[in-house]
Coordinates of C-alpha atoms and ligand atoms in Angstrom, one line a residue:
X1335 CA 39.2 -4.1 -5.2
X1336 CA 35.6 -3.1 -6.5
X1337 CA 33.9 0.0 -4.4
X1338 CA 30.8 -1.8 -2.8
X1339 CA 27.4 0.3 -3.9
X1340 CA 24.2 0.9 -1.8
X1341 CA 21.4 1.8 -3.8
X1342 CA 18.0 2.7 -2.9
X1343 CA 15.1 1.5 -5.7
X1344 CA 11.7 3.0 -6.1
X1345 CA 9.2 1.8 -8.1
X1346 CA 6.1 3.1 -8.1
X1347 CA 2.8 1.5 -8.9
X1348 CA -1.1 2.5 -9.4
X1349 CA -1.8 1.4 -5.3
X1350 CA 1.7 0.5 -4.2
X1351 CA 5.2 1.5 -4.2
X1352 CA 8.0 -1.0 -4.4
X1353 CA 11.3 -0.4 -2.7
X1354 CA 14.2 -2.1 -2.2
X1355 CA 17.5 -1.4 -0.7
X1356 CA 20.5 -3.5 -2.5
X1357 CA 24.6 -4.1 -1.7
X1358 CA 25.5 -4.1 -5.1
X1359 CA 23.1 -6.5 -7.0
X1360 CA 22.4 -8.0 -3.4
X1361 CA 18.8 -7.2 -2.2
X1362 CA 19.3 -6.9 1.7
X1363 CA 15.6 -5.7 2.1
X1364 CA 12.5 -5.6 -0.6
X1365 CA 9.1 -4.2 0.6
X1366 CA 6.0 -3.7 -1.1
X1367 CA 4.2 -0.3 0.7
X1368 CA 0.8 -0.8 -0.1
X1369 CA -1.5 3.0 -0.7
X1370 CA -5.1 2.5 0.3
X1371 CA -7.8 4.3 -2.0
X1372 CA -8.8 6.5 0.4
X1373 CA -5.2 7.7 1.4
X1374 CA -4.4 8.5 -2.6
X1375 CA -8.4 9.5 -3.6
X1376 CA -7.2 13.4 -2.0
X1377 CA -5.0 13.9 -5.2
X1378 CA -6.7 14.6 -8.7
X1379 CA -3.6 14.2 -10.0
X1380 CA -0.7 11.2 -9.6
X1381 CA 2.2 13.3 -9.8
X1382 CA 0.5 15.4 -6.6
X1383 CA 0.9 11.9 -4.7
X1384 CA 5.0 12.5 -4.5
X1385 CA 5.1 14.0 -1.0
X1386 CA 2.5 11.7 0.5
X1387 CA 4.6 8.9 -1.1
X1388 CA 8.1 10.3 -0.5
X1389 CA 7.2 10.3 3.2
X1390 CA 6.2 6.6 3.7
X1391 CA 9.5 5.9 1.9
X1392 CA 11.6 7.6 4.6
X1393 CA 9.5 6.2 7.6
X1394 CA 9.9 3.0 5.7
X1395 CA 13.5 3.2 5.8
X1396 CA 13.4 4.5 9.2
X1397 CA 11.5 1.8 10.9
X1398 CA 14.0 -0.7 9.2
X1399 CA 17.1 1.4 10.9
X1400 CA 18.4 2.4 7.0
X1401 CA 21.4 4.8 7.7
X1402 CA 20.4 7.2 4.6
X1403 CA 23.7 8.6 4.0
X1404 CA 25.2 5.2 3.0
X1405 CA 23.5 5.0 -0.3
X1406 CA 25.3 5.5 -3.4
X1407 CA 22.3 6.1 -5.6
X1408 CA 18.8 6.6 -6.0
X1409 CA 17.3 4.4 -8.9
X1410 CA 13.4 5.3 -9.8
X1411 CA 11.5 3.2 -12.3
X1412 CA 11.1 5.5 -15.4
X1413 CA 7.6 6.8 -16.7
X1414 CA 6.4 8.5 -19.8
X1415 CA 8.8 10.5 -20.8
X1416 CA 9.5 11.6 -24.6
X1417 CA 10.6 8.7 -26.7
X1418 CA 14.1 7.8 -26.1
X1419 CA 16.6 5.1 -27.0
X1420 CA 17.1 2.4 -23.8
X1421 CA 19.8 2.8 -21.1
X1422 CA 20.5 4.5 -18.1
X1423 CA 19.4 7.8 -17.6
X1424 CA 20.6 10.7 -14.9
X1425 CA 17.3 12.5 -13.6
X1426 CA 17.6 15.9 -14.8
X1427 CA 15.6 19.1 -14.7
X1428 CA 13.7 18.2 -18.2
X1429 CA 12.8 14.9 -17.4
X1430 CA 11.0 16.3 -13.8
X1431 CA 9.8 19.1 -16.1
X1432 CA 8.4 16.5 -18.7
X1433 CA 7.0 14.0 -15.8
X1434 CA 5.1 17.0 -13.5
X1435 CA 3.8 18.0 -16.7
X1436 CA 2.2 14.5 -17.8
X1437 CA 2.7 16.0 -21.4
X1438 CA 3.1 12.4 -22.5
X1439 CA 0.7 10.8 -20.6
X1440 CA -0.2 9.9 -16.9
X1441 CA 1.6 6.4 -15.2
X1442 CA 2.0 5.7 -11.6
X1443 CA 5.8 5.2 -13.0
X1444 CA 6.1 8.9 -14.0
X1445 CA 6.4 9.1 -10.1
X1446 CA 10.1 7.3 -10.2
X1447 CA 12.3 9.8 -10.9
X1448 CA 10.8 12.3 -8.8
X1449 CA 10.7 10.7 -5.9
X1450 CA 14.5 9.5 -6.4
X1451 CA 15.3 13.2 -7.2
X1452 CA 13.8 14.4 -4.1
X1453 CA 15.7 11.9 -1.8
X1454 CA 18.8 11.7 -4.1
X1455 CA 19.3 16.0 -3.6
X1456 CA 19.1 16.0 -0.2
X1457 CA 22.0 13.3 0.1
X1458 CA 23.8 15.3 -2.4
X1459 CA 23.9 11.5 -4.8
X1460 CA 22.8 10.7 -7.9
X1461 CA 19.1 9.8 -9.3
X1462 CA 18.8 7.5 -11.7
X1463 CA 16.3 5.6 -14.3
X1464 CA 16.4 2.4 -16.4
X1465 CA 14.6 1.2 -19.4
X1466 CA 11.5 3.5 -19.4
X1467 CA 8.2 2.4 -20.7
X1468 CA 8.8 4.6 -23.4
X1469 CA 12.4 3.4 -24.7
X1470 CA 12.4 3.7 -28.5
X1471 CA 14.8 2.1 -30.7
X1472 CA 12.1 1.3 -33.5
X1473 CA 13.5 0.5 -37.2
X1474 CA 12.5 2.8 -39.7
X1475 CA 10.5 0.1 -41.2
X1476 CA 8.5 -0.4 -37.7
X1477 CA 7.3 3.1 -37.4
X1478 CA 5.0 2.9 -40.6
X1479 CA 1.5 2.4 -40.2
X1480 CA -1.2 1.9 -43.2
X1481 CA -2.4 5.6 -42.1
X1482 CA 0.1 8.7 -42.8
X1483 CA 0.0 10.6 -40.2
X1484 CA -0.8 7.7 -37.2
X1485 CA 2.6 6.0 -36.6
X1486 CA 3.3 3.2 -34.9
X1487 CA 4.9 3.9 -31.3
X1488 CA 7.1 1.9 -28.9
X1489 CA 5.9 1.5 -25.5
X1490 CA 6.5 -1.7 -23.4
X1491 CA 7.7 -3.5 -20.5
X1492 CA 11.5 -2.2 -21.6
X1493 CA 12.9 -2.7 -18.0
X1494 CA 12.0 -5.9 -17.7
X1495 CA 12.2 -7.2 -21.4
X1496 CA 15.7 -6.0 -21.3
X1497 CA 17.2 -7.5 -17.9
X1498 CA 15.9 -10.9 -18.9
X1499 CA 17.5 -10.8 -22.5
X1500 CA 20.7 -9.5 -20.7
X1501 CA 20.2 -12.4 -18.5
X1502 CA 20.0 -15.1 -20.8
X1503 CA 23.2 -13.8 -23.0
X1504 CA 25.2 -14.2 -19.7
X1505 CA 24.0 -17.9 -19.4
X1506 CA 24.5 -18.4 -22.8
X1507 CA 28.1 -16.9 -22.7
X1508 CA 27.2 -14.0 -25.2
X1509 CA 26.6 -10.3 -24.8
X1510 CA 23.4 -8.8 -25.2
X1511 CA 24.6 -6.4 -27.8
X1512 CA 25.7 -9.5 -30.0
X1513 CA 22.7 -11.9 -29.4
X1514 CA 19.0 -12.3 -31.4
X1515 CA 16.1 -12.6 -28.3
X1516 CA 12.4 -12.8 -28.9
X1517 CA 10.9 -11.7 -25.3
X1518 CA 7.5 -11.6 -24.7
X1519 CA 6.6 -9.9 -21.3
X1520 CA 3.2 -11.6 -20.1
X1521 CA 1.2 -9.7 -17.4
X1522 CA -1.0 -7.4 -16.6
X1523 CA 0.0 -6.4 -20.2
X1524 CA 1.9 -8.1 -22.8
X1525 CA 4.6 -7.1 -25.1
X1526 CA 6.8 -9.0 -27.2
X1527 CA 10.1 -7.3 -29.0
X1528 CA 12.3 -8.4 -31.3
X1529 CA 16.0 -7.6 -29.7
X1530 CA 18.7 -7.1 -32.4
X1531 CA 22.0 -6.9 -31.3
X1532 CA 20.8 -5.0 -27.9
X1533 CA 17.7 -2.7 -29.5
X1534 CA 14.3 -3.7 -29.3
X1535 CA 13.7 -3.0 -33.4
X1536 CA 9.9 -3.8 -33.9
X1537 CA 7.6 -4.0 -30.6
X1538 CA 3.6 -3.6 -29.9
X1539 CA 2.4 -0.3 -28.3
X1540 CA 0.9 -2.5 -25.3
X1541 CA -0.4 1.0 -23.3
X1542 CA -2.2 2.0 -26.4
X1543 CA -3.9 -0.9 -28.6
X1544 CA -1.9 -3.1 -30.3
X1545 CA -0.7 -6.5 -30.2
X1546 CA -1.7 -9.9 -28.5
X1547 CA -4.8 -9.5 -26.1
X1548 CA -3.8 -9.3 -22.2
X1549 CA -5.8 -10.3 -18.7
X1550 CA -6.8 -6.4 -18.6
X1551 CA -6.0 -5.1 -22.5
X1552 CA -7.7 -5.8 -25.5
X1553 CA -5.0 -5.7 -27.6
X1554 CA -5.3 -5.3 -31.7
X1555 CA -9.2 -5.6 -32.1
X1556 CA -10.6 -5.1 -36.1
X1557 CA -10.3 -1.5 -36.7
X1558 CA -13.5 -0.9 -38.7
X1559 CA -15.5 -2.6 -35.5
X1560 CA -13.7 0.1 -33.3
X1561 CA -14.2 3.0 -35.6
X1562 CA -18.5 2.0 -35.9
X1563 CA -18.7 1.4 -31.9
X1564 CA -17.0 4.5 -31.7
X1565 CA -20.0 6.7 -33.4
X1566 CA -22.1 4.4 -33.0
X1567 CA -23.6 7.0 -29.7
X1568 CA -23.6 4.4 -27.2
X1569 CA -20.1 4.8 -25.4
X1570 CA -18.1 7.7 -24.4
X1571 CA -14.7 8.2 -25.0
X1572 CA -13.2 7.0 -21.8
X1573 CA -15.7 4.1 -21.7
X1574 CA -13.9 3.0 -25.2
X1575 CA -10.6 3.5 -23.5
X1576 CA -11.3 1.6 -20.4
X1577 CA -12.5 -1.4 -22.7
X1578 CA -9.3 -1.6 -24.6
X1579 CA -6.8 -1.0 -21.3
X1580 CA -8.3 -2.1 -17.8
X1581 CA -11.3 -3.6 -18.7
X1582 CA -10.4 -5.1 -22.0
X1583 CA -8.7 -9.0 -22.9
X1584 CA -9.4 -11.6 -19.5
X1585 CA -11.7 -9.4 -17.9
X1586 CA -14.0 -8.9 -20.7
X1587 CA -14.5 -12.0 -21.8
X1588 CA -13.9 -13.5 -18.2
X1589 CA -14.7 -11.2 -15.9
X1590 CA -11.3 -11.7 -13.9
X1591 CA -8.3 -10.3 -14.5
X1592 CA -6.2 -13.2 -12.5
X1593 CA -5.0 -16.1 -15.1
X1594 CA -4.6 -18.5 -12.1
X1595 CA -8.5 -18.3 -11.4
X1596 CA -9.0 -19.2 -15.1
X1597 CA -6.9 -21.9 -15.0
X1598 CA -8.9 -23.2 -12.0
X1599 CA -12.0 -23.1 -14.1
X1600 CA -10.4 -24.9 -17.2
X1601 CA -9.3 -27.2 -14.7
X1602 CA -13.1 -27.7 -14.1
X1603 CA -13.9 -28.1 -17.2
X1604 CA -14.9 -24.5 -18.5
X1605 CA -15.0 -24.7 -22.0
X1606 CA -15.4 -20.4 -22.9
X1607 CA -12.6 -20.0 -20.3
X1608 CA -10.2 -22.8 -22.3
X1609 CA -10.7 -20.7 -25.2
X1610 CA -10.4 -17.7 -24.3
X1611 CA -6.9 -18.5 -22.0
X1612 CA -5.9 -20.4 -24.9
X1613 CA -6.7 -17.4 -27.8
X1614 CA -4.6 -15.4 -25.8
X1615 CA -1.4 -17.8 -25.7
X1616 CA -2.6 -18.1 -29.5
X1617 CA -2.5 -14.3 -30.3
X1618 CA 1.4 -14.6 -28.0
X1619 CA 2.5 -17.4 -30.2
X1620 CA 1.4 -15.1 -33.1
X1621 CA 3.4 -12.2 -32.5
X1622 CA 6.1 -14.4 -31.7
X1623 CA 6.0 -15.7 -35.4
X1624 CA 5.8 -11.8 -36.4
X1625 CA 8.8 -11.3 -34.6
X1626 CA 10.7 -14.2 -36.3
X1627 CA 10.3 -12.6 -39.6
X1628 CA 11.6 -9.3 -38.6
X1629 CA 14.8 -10.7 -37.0
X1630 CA 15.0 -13.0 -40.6
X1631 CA 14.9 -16.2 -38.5
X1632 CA 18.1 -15.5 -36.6
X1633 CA 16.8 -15.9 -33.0
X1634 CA 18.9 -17.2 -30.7
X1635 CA 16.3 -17.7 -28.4
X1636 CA 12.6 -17.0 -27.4
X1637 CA 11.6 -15.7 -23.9
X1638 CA 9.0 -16.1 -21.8
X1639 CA 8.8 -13.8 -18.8
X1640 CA 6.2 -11.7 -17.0
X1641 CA 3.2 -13.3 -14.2
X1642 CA 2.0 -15.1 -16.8
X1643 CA 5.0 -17.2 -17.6
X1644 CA 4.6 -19.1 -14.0
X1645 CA 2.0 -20.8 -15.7
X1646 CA 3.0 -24.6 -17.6
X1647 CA -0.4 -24.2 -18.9
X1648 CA -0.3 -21.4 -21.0
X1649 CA 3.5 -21.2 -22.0
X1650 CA 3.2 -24.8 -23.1
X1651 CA 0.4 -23.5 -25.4
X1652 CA 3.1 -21.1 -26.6
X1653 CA 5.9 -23.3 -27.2
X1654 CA 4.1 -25.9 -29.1
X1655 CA 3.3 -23.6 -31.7
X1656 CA 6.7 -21.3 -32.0
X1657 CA 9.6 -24.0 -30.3
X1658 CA 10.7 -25.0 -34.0
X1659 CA 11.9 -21.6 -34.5
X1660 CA 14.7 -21.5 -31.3
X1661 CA 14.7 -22.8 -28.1
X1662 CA 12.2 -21.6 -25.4
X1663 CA 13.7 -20.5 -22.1
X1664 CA 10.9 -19.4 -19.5
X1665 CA 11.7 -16.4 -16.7
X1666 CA 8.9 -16.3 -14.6
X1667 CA 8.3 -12.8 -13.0
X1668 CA 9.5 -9.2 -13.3
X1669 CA 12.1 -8.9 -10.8
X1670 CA 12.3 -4.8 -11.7
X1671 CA 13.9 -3.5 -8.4
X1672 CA 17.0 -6.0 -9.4
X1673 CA 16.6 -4.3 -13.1
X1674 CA 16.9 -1.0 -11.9
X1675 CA 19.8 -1.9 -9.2
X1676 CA 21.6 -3.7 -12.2
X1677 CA 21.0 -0.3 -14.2
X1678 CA 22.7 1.7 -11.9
X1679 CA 25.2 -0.6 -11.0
X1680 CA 26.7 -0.9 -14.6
X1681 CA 27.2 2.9 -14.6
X1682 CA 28.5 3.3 -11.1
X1683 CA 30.6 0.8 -12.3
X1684 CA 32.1 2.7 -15.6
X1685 CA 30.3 -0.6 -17.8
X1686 CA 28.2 2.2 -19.6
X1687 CA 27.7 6.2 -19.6
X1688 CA 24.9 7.5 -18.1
X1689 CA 22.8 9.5 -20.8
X1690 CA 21.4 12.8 -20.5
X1691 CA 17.6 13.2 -21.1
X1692 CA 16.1 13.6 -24.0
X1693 CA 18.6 11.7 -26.3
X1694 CA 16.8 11.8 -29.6
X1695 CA 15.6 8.8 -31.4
X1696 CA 17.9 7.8 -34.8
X1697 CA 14.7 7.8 -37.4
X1698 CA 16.3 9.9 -40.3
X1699 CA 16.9 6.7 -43.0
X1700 CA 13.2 7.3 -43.5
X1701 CA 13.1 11.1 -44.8
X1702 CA 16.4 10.2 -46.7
X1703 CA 14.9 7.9 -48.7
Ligands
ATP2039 N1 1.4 -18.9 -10.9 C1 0.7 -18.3 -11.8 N2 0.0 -19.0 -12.8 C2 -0.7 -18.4 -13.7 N3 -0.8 -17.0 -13.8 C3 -0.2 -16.3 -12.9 C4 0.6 -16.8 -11.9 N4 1.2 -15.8 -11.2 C5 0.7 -14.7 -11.7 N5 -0.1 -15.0 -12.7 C6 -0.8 -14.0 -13.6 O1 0.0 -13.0 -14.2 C7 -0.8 -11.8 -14.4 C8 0.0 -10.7 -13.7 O2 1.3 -10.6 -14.1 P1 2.3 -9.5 -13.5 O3 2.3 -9.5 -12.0 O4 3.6 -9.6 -14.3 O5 1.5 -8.2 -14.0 P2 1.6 -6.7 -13.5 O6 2.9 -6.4 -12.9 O7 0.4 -6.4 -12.7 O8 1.4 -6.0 -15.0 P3 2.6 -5.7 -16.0 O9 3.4 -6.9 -16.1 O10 1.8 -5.4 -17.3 O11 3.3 -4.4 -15.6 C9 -2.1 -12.1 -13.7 O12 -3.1 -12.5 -14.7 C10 -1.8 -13.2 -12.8 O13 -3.0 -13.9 -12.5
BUA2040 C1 3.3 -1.1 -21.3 C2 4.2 -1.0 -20.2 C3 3.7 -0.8 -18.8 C4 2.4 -1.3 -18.4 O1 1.9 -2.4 -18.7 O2 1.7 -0.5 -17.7

């Protein structure tokens, strides 16, 4: 008979931390731990929040009565890490040496596999992470940009994007390593990969300025508008930043961030925010098409997942412009902590090998040509 797993999950976020304890994939308690400003504002940095954080884990997990040395695993959301090709991955002394640094960037995330690593030792069990942000399995052809010199980079909701497409190959009796998705992750962000035989080939940097506009990300915008604003004197450098992530997309043009108070005012008959909220599904249903072409119109079906896809509204916006290319199938939500159990699991399991960070990205076909 199958060994029964407990797993504690961690995942981060800018002003809360998720957790979760699971029995195999069965949650038997989720809990969102919310951090008020003023308790993280002490810290300049996020990765100096880990033992403030690490601490209302345990007492957490204490108050519910959560024998600690049951667990099996640790599982911490992944963060920006070097580029690296999607799976499970055993936190290791390079990837805490990579994440304290922040040499690849600062994300609440990049607190995941620390804090797992800090409980995880002291159990003596393994830490793990799934599907980083910055998984990478790019075709050649992806990386290329018009510019030598500035290529195009992978960074998405990979956790997510991939436990859905997994999800929808079980129900449609195939394995995610044989099947043709299109999933577009619609949240606070949006990202939509094409998924090739289980490897996101072509995706939109959604951190960093590219693809469909977002309720807080501007997205693609005209690059020779961005390069005169840019000189133009009137804006620092961060300011520009903070219009294209944060304050970019919905809250520009809106001044909101939340999709269901736009749909509130379309309801009332708003006619900038029915444009907007419907430019946005436009620019999804785009990339959608985009997509299409790079799997060569062998799509076995399109996915809709992410806050955004609670909403009839605006996927219906979506599907009447892509549903003649495969059938939609909508997955409202994230549902990460069950991502990241169902990571682990599928290694504790002997289903896959966990890898040891950094495994290098494949992108030689391009120098060999
Ligand atoms: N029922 C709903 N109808 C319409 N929009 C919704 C609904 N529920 C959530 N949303 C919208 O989804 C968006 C947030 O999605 P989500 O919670 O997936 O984002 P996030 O986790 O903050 O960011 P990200 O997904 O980029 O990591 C918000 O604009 C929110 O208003
Ligand atoms: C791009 C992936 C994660 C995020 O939206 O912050």
């Amino acid at each position: 008979m199958q060994r029964t797993h407990r797993l504690l999950i961690i995942n981060p976020g800018s002003t809360s931390t998720k957790i979760g304890v699971y029995e195999d994939e069965k949650p038997l308690f989720e809990e969102t731990l919310r951090h008020d400003v003023k308790e993280l504002a002490p810290y300049a940095r996020i990765i100096d929040q880990y033992a403030f954080r690490k601490q209302v884990i345990l007492d957490a997990l204490h108050e519910k009565g959560i024998n600690l040395t049951k667990f099996s695993a640790i599982v911490g959301r992944g963060g920006l890490l070097r580029p690296i090709p999607g799976g499970t991955y055993r936190v290791n002394a390079t990837m805490l040496e990579d994440l304290k640094s922040g040499r690849y960037g600062e994300h609440a995330s990049n607190l995941g596999a620390i804090l797992a690593h800090e409980i995880a030792s002291q159990l003596n069990i393994p830490a793990f992470i799934v599907d980083p942000v910055v998984v990478d399995e790019l075709e050649p052809l992806a990386r290329i940009s018009g510019v030598p010199g500035i290529e195009r980079k992978s960074i998405f909701h990979a956790l997510n994007q991939k436990a859905v497409a997994r999800r929808i190959a079980r129900e449609m009796g195939k394995r995610y390593e044989e099947a043709h998705f299109i999933v577009a992750h619609m949240g606070g962000g949006i990202s939509v990969g094409a998924h090739k035989a289980g490897r996101v080939v072509d995706v939109n940097n959604a951190l960093d300025g590219e693809g469909p506009f977002s309720p807080e990300r501007a997205g693609t915008v005209p690059a020779g508008d961005l390069v005169r604003l840019c000189f133009s004197g009137r804006h620092t450098q961060e300011e520009i930043r903070r219009m294209l992530v944060g304050k970019g997309g919905l809250v520009a043009h809106l001044g909101t961030n939340d999709a269901r108070e736009v749909e509130r005012r379309v309801e009332e008959g708003d006619k900038r925010a029915r444009l907007v909220y419907e430019a946005m599904a436009y620019q999804v249903a785009k990339a959608i098409g985009a997509a299409a072409a790079v799997l060569e119109g062998r799509i076995d079906a399109i996915i809709l997942t992410g806050g955004l896809a609670y909403s009839k509204m605006f996927t219906d916006w979506i599907a009447r412009r892509v549903a003649w290319i495969a059938p939609v199938k909508i997955y409202p939500g994230e549902n990460e902590l069950a991502a990241l159990a169902e990571g682990a699991l599928r290694v504790l399991r002997g289903e896959e090998e966990a890898k040891e960070y950094p495994v290098p990205v494949v992108r030689e076909a391009v120098l060999q040509r």
